[in-house]
Structures are given as structure tokens and as C-alpha cells.
Short mmCIF file of C-alpha atoms and ligand atoms in Angstrom, two decimals:
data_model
loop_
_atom_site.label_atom_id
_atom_site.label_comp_id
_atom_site.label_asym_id
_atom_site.label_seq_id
_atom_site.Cartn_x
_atom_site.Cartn_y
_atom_site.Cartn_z
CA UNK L 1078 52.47 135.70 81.81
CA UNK L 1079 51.10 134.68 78.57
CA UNK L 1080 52.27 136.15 75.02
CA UNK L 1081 49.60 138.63 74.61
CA UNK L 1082 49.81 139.93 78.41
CA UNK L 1083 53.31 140.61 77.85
CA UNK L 1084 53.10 142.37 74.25
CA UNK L 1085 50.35 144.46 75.41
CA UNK L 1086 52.63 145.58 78.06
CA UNK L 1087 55.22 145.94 76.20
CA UNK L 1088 52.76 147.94 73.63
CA UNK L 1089 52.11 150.27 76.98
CA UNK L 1090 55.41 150.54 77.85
CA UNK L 1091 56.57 152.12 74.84
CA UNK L 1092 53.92 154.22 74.05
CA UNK L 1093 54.06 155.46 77.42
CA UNK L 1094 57.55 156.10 77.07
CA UNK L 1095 56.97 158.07 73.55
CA UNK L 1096 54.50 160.30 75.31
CA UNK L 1097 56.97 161.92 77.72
CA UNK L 1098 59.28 162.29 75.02
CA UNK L 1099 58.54 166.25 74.15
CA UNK L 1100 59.95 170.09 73.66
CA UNK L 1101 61.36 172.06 76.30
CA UNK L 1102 61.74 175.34 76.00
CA UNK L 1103 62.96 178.62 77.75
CA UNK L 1104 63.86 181.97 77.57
CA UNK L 1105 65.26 184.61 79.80
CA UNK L 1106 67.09 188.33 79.57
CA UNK L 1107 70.95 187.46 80.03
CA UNK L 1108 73.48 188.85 78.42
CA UNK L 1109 71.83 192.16 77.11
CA UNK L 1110 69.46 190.17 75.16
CA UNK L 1111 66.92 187.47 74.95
CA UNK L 1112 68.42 183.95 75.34
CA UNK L 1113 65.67 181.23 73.77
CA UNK L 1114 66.27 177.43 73.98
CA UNK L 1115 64.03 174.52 72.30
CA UNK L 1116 65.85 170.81 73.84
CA UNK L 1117 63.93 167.59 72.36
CA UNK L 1118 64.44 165.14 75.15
CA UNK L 1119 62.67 161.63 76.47
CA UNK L 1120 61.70 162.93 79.56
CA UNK L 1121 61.27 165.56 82.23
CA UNK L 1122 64.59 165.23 84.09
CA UNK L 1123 66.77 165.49 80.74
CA UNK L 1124 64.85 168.15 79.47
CA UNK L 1125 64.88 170.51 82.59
CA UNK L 1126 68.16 169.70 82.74
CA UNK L 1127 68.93 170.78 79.29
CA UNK L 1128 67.12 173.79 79.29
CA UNK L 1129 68.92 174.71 82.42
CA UNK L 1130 72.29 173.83 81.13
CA UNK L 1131 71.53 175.97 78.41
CA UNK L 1132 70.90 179.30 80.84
CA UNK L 1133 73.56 178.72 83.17
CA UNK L 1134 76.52 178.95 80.23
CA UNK L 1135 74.95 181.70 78.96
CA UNK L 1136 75.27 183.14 82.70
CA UNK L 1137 78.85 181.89 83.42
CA UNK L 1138 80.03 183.78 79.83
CA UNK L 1139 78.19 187.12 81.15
CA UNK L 1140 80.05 187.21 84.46
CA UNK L 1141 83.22 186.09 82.36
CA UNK L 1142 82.90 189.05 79.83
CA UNK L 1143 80.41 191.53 80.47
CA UNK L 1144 81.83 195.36 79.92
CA UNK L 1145 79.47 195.78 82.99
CA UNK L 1146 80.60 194.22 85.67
CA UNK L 1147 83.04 194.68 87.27
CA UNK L 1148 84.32 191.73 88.55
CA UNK L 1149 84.78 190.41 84.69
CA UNK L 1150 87.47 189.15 83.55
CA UNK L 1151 86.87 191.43 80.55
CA UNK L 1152 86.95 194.47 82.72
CA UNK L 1153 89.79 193.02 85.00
CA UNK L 1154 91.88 193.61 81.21
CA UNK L 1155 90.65 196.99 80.41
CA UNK L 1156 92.00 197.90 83.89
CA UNK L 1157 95.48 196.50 84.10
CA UNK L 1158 96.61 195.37 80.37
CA UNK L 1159 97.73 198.59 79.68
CA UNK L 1160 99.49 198.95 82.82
CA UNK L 1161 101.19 195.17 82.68
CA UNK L 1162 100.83 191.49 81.18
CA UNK L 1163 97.83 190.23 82.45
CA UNK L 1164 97.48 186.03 83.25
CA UNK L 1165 94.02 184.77 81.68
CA UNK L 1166 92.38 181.86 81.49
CA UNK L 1167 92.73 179.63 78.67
CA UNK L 1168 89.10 180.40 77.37
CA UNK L 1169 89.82 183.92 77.05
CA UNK L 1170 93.34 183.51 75.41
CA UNK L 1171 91.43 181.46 72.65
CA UNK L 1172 88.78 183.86 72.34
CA UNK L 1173 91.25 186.85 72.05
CA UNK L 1174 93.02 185.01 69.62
CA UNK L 1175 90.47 183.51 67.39
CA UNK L 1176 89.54 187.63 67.14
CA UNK L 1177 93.02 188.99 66.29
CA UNK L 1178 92.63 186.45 63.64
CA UNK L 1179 89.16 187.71 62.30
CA UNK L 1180 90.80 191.53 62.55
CA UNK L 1181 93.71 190.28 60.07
CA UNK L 1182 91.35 188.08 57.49
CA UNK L 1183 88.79 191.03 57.41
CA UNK L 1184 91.47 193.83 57.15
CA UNK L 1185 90.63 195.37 60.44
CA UNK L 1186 86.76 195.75 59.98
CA UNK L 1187 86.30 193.25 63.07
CA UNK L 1188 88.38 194.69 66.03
CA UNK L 1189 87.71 193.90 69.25
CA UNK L 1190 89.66 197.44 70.04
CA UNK L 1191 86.79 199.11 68.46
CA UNK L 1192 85.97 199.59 72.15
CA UNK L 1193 88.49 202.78 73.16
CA UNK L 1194 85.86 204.62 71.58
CA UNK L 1195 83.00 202.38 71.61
CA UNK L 1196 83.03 203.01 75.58
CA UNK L 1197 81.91 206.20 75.49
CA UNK L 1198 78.15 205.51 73.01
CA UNK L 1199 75.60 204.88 75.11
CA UNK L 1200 72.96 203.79 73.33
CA UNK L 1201 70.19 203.52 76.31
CA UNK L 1202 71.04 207.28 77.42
CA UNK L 1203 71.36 208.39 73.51
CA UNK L 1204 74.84 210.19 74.66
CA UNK L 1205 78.24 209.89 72.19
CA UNK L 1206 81.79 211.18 72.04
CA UNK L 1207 82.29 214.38 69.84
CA UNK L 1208 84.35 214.45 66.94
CA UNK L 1209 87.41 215.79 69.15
CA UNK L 1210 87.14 213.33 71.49
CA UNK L 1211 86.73 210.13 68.79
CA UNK L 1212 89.92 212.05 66.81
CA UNK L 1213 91.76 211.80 70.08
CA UNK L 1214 90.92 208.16 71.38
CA UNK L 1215 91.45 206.65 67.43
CA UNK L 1216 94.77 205.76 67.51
CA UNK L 1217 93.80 202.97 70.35
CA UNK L 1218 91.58 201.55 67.75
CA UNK L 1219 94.28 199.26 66.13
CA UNK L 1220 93.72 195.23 67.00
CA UNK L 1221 97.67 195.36 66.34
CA UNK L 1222 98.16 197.12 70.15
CA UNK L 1223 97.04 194.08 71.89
CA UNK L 1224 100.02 191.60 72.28
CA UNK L 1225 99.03 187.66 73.52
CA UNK L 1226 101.96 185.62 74.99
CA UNK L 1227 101.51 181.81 74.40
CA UNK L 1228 104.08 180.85 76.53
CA UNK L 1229 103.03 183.24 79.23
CA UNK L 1230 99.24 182.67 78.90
CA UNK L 1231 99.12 186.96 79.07
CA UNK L 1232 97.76 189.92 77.26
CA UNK L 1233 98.95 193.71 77.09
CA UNK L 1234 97.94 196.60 75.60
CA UNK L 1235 100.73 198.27 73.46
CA UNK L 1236 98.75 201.48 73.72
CA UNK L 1237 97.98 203.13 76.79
CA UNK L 1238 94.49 204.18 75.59
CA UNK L 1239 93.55 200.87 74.55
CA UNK L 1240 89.98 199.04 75.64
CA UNK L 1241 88.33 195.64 74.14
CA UNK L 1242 84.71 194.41 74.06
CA UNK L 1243 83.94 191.02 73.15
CA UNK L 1244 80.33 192.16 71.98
CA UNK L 1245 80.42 191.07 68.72
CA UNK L 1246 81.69 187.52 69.15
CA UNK L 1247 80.29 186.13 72.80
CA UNK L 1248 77.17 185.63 72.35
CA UNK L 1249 78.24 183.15 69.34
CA UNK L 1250 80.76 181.49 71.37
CA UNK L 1251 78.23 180.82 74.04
CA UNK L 1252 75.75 179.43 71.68
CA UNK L 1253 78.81 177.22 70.08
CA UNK L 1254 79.48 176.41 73.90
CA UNK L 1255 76.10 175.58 74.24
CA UNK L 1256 75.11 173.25 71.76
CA UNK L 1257 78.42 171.19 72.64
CA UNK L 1258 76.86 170.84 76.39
CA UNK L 1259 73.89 169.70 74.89
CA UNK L 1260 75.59 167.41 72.45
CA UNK L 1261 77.61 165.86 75.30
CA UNK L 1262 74.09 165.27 77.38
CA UNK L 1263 72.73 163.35 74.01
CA UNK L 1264 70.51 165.75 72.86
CA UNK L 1265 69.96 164.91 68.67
CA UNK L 1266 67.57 168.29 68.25
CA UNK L 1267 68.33 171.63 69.80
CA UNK L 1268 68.23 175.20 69.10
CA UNK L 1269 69.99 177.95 70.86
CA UNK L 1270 69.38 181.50 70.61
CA UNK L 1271 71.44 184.71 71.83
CA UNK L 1272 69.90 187.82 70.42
CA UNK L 1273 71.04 187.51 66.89
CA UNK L 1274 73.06 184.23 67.11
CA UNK L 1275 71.53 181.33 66.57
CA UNK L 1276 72.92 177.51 66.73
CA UNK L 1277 70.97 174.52 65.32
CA UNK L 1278 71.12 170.59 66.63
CA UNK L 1279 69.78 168.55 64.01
CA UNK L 1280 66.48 169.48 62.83
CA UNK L 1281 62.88 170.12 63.83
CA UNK L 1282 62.41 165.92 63.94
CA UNK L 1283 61.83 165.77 60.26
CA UNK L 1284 61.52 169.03 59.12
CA UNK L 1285 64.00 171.62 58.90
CA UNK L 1286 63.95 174.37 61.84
CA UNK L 1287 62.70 177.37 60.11
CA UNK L 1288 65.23 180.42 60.81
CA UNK L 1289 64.35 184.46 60.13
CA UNK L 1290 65.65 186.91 58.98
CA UNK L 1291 63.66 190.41 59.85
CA UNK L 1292 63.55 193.25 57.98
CA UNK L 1293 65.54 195.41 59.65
CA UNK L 1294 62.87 198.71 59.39
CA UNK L 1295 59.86 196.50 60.65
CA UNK L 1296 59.99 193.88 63.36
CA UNK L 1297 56.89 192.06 62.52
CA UNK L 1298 58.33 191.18 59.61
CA UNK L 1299 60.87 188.48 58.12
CA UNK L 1300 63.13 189.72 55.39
CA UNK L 1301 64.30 185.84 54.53
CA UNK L 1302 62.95 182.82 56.18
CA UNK L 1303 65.89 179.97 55.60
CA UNK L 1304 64.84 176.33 56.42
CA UNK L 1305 68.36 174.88 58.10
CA UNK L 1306 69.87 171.95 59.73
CA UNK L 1307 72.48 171.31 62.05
CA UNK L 1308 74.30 174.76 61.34
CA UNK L 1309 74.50 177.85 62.79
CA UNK L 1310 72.94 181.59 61.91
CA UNK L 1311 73.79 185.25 62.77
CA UNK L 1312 72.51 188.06 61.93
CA UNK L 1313 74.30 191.73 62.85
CA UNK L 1314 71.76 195.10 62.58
CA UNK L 1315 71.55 198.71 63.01
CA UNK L 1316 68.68 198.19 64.89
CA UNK L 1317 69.40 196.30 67.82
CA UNK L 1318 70.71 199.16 70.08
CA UNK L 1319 70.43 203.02 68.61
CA UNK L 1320 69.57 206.10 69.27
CA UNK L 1321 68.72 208.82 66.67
CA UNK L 1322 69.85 212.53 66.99
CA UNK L 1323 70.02 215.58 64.44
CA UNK L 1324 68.52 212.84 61.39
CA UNK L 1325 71.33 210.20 62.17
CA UNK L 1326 70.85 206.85 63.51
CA UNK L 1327 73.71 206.33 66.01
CA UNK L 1328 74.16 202.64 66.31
CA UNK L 1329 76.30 199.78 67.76
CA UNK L 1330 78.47 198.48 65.08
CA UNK L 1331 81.26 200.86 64.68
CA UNK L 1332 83.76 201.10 61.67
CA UNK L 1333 87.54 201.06 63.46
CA UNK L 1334 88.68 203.26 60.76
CA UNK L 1335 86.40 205.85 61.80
CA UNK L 1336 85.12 205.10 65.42
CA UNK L 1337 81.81 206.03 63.92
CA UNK L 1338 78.82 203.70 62.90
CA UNK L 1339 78.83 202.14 60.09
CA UNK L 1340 76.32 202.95 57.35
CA UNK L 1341 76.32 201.13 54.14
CA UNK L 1342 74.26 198.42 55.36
CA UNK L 1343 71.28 197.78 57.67
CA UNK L 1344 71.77 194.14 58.14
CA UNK L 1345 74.10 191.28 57.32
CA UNK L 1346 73.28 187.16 58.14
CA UNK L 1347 75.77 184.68 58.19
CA UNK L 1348 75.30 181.11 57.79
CA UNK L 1349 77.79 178.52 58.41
CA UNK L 1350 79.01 175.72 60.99
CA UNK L 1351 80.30 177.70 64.07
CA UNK L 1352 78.76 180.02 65.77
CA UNK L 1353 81.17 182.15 67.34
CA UNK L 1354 82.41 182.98 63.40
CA UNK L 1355 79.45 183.44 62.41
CA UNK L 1356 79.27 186.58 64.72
CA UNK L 1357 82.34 188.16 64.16
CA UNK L 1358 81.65 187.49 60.61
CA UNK L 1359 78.40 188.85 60.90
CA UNK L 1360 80.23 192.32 62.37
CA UNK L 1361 83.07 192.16 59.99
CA UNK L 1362 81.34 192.07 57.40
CA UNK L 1363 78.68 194.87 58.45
CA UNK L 1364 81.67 196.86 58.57
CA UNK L 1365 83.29 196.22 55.40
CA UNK L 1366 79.82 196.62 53.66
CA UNK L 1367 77.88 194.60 50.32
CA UNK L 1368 81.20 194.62 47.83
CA UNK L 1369 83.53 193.52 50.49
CA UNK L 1370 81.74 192.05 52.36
CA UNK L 1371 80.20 189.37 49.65
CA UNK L 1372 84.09 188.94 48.76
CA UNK L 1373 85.31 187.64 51.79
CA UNK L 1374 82.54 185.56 52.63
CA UNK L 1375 82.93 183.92 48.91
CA UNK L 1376 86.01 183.12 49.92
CA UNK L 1377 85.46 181.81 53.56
CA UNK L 1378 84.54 178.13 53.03
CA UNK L 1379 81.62 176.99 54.27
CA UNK L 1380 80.18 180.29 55.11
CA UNK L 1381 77.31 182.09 53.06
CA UNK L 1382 75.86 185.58 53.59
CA UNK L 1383 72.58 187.41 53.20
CA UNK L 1384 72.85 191.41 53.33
CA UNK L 1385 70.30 194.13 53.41
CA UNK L 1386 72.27 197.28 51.73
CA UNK L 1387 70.84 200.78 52.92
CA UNK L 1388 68.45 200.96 49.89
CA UNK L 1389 66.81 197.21 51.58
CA UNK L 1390 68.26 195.47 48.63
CA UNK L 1391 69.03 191.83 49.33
CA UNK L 1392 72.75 190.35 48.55
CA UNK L 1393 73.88 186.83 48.59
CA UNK L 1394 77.13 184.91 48.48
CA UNK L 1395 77.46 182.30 45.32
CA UNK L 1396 76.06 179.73 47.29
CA UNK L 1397 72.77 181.45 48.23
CA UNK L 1398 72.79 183.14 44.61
CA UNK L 1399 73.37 179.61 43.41
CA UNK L 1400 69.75 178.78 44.87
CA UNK L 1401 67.86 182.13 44.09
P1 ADP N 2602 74.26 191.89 68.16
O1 ADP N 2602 73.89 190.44 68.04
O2 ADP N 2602 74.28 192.46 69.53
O3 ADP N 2602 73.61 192.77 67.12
P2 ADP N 2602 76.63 191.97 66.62
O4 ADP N 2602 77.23 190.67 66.28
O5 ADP N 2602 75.96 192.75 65.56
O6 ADP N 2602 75.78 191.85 67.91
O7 ADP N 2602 77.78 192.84 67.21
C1 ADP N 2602 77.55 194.14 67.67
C2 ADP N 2602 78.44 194.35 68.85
O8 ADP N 2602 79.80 194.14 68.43
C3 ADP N 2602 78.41 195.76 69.37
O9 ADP N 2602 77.41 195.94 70.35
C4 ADP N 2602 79.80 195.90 69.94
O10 ADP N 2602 79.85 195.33 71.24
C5 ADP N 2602 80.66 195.06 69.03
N1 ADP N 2602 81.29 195.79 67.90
C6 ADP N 2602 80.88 196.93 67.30
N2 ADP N 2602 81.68 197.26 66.27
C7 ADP N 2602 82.64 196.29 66.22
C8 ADP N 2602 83.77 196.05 65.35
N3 ADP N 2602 84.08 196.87 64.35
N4 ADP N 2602 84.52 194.94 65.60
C9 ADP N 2602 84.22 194.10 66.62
N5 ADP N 2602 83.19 194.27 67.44
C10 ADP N 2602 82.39 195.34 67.25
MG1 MG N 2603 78.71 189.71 65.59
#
């Protein structure tokens, strides 16, 4: 072969090579929500695999710890914890412990508890518990009842009324469980999407990925639009699942201390490197509302918030204030 048979070969080679390298992308209804996955990958096999990858976590983590099925290992605990020590798997012991810690950093706004009320809103059917029956159940709302042996690899319910719901931190750890599939298959640029979590892999191949925020009274539009890299974004609003009766807006994020939604705020964004704090973060700090709120994100490194109060007034933490 002479030289300039072999470079223009070698010239074909790698431009064919370059071509196959594109996006993949999906997006299907698991968990409750829209899941939404963009992979950058070299070809067709690692990119369908990716994408796929992607799904079937988010599927494993729904049969793990949906509130609706009943097979869960979620609702395997609200049957029996308050009856005995329950043996879980490891996943589950970190998860419940990584949100016993959130409940004591954010003074009991995040509480995975929140549920022994919670339970009864339905948000679909537009149905909640009356005032007699949320003054009777609040007492189980106390993140304190539920009792985690190391040793044992168990959790009980020190309160016989007791139920948990992992709602407001899942879908962040399977987006953090995500991206580290991904990252182990040698992706470099990935997004991941679970209704309001998102998790970045590098960026948009030279640009930043551009991330929204929506204005929580119109979704057409974008409150914030950040540009970010390699980091991970949720966002917590009143408007995801609601129903509205005699002028109130009955929605999902409940304050423990009252069992009722909370109402200071319409929407709160975290950004910072793991997704699965992000959420509960995102919650807590819904909960504890803008003066709060901005406090204990200014002083959880490495995490920033945006919030939209109940007038639609923005809020940032020091770092985003830092940039205004
Ligand atoms: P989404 O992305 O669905 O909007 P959020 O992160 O805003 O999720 O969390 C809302 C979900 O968190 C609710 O649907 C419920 O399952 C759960 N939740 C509600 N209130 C609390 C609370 N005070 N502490 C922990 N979890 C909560
Ligand atoms: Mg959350």
C-alpha cells in the first residue's frame, strides 16, 4: 500500500468513526413522572445501551420503593415495622439513614414520616384528611419514631401509627445511581432527568448544558435558565401534584409540624454535587421556607439555592447572590 492509500484510509476511517459518534436520547413515564436521558456515545451499541441502562435503574428503584405497589420493599415496612424489626437491604438502610440525617440538619422540615398523614391526600382524586383526622394521625409524624439497627441491618417504627415515603429523595438517588452507571460504562457527557431532579455528566461537548427553572404559575415559561456542568439540579413545587378546593391549593409537600401543605413558597431549586441531597434539600427547604431556608443552604457547602416566595420573588444563596 503506498503512503497516500493508507492516509486516505486512515482519513476515512476516522471520519467515519466521528460520524457515528452522536446523542441518544429517551424518555418514558416511570416513577410518577417523566424520566429524560441525553448519553453522548461513539456508537449505536454504547448508546442504546446507555439509554437503556438509564430506564432500567429508574425501574428497579420504582419496584424497590414505590408507595404503590405492593410488593415494595417500601410498602413491605409500612406493613410490618410497626409490628417488629424489619431486615432490609443495604440500599435501603443507607437511604433511611442518609434521611434521618436530613430530618436532624433541617430541624424536622424533611421527614420521611411526613407520610402517616401524607397517605391519606390524594392528589389525582382531589380527596384529603379533615382536620380531626390530621390532629389524630400527627403524633406519627416525628422522624425520631423510626429506629435503624446497624448491627442488625433492621428498622422499626416506635409508633404504632407510623408510615414513610421516600418521595422526596428517590428520584435523586436514582439519578445519582444513574449517572454512576453511566460513568462506569465511560460515558464523559450525560444528563439524567426524574421529574424535578436533574444530574449532569460533563457538559453539552463545549458548552454548558442549559438547565430551567419554570415559573411555577406558567409552564411555558422558565423562571431561571442556569448554564451548568458536571453537577446536579432539583427543583421542589406546588405545582407538580395538587388539587384546589374552597380557594386553597392542596399540594404535595407537607409541613410535619402541621401535616398540612406548606405555603410560604411556590418553588425552591437546589444546586450542588449529589443528587439525592439535592432533593431532600429541595423539600426541606420548601418546608422551612425563604429565611430558613436561605440559612441552611448558606451553610451547606457546596450547595446553592434559588426560591420563588409566594409573592414570585426570586431568592438566592451567597453564592448565586454573589453572581446576580
Ligand atoms: P417532586 O420532584 O415530585 O416535586 P419533591 O422533591 O418536591 O418531589 O418532593 C415532593 C414529595 O416529597 C412528595 O410527593 C412526598 O412524597 C414527599 N414529601 C412531602 N413532604 C415531605 C416532607 N416534609 N419531608 C419529606 N418528604 C416529603
Ligand atoms: Mg425533594
Amino acid at each position: 500500500m503506498n503512503k497516500l492509500r493508507a492516509f486516505t484510509l486512515l482519513v476515512v476511517m476516522t471520519v467515519s468513526s466521528l460520524c457515528q459518534a452522536k446523542w441518544y436520547t429517551d424518555s418514558q413515564g416511570i416513577m410518577g413522572t417523566n424520566i429524560h436521558t441525553e448519553v453522548w456515545a461513539d456508537n449505536d451499541d454504547v448508546g442504546k445501551q446507555a439509554v437503556n441502562a438509564v430506564m432500567d435503574e429508574m425501574q428497579r428503584i420504582n419496584q424497590l420503593m414505590s408507595p404503590y405497589i405492593e410488593s415494595s420493599e417500601l410498602s413491605q415496612i409500612n406493613r410490618q415495622a410497626a409490628k417488629q424489626p424489619v431486615k432490609i437491604s443495604a440500599e435501603m438502610f443507607e437511604l433511611l439513614s442518609l434521611s434521618l440525617g436530613l430530618s436532624a440538619e433541617t430541624d424536622g422540615a424533611f421527614d420521611i414520616t411526613f407520610a402517616s398523614v401524607g397517605y391519606l391526600y390524594d392528589y389525582r382524586q382531589g380527596t384529603k384528611p379533615d382536620q380531626q383526622t390530621i390532629d389524630g394521625l400527627k403524633d406519627a409524624i416525628n422522624y425520631r419514631h423510626i429506629r435503624l439497627d446497624p448491627v442488625q441491618q433492621t428498622v422499626h417504627f416506635a409508633h404504632p401509627k407510623v408510615k414513610i415515603d421516600l418521595g422526596g429523595i428517590a428520584k435523586g438517588h436514582a439519578v445519582d445511581n444513574a449517572l454512576a452507571i453511566l460513568r462506569t460504562m465511560g460515558i464523559q457527557h450525560a444528563l439524567v432527568t426524574a421529574g424535578g431532579d436533574t444530574g449532569l455528566i460533563g457538559d453539552r461537548r463545549g458548552r454548558p448544558w442549559k438547565v430551567g427553572v419554570r415559573d411555577p404559575r406558567d409552564k411555558e415559561k422558565q423562571a431561571v435558565i442556569l448554564p451548568l456542568t458536571n453537577v446536579a439540579m432539583s427543583t421542589s413545587g406546588d405545582y407538580e401534584r395538587y388539587f384546589e378546593a374552597d380557594g386553597q391549593r392542596y399540594h404535595h409537600i407537607l409541613s410535619p409540624f402541621s401535616g398540612q401543605s406548606s405555603y410560604e413558597v411556590q418553588s425552591v431549586t437546589i444546586v450542588g454535587p449529589r443528587s439525592t441531597l439535592n432533593d431532600g434539600l429541595s423539600t426541606a427547604v420548601f418546608v422551612l421556607g425563604v429565611q430558613k431556608g436561605i440559612d441552611l443552604i448558606n451553610r451547606t457547602r457546596g450547595y446553592d439555592a434559588i426560591i420563588v416566595d409566594n409573592q414570585r420573588k426570586l431568592h438566592y444563596s451567597n453564592a448565586f447572590s454573589a453572581v446576580d
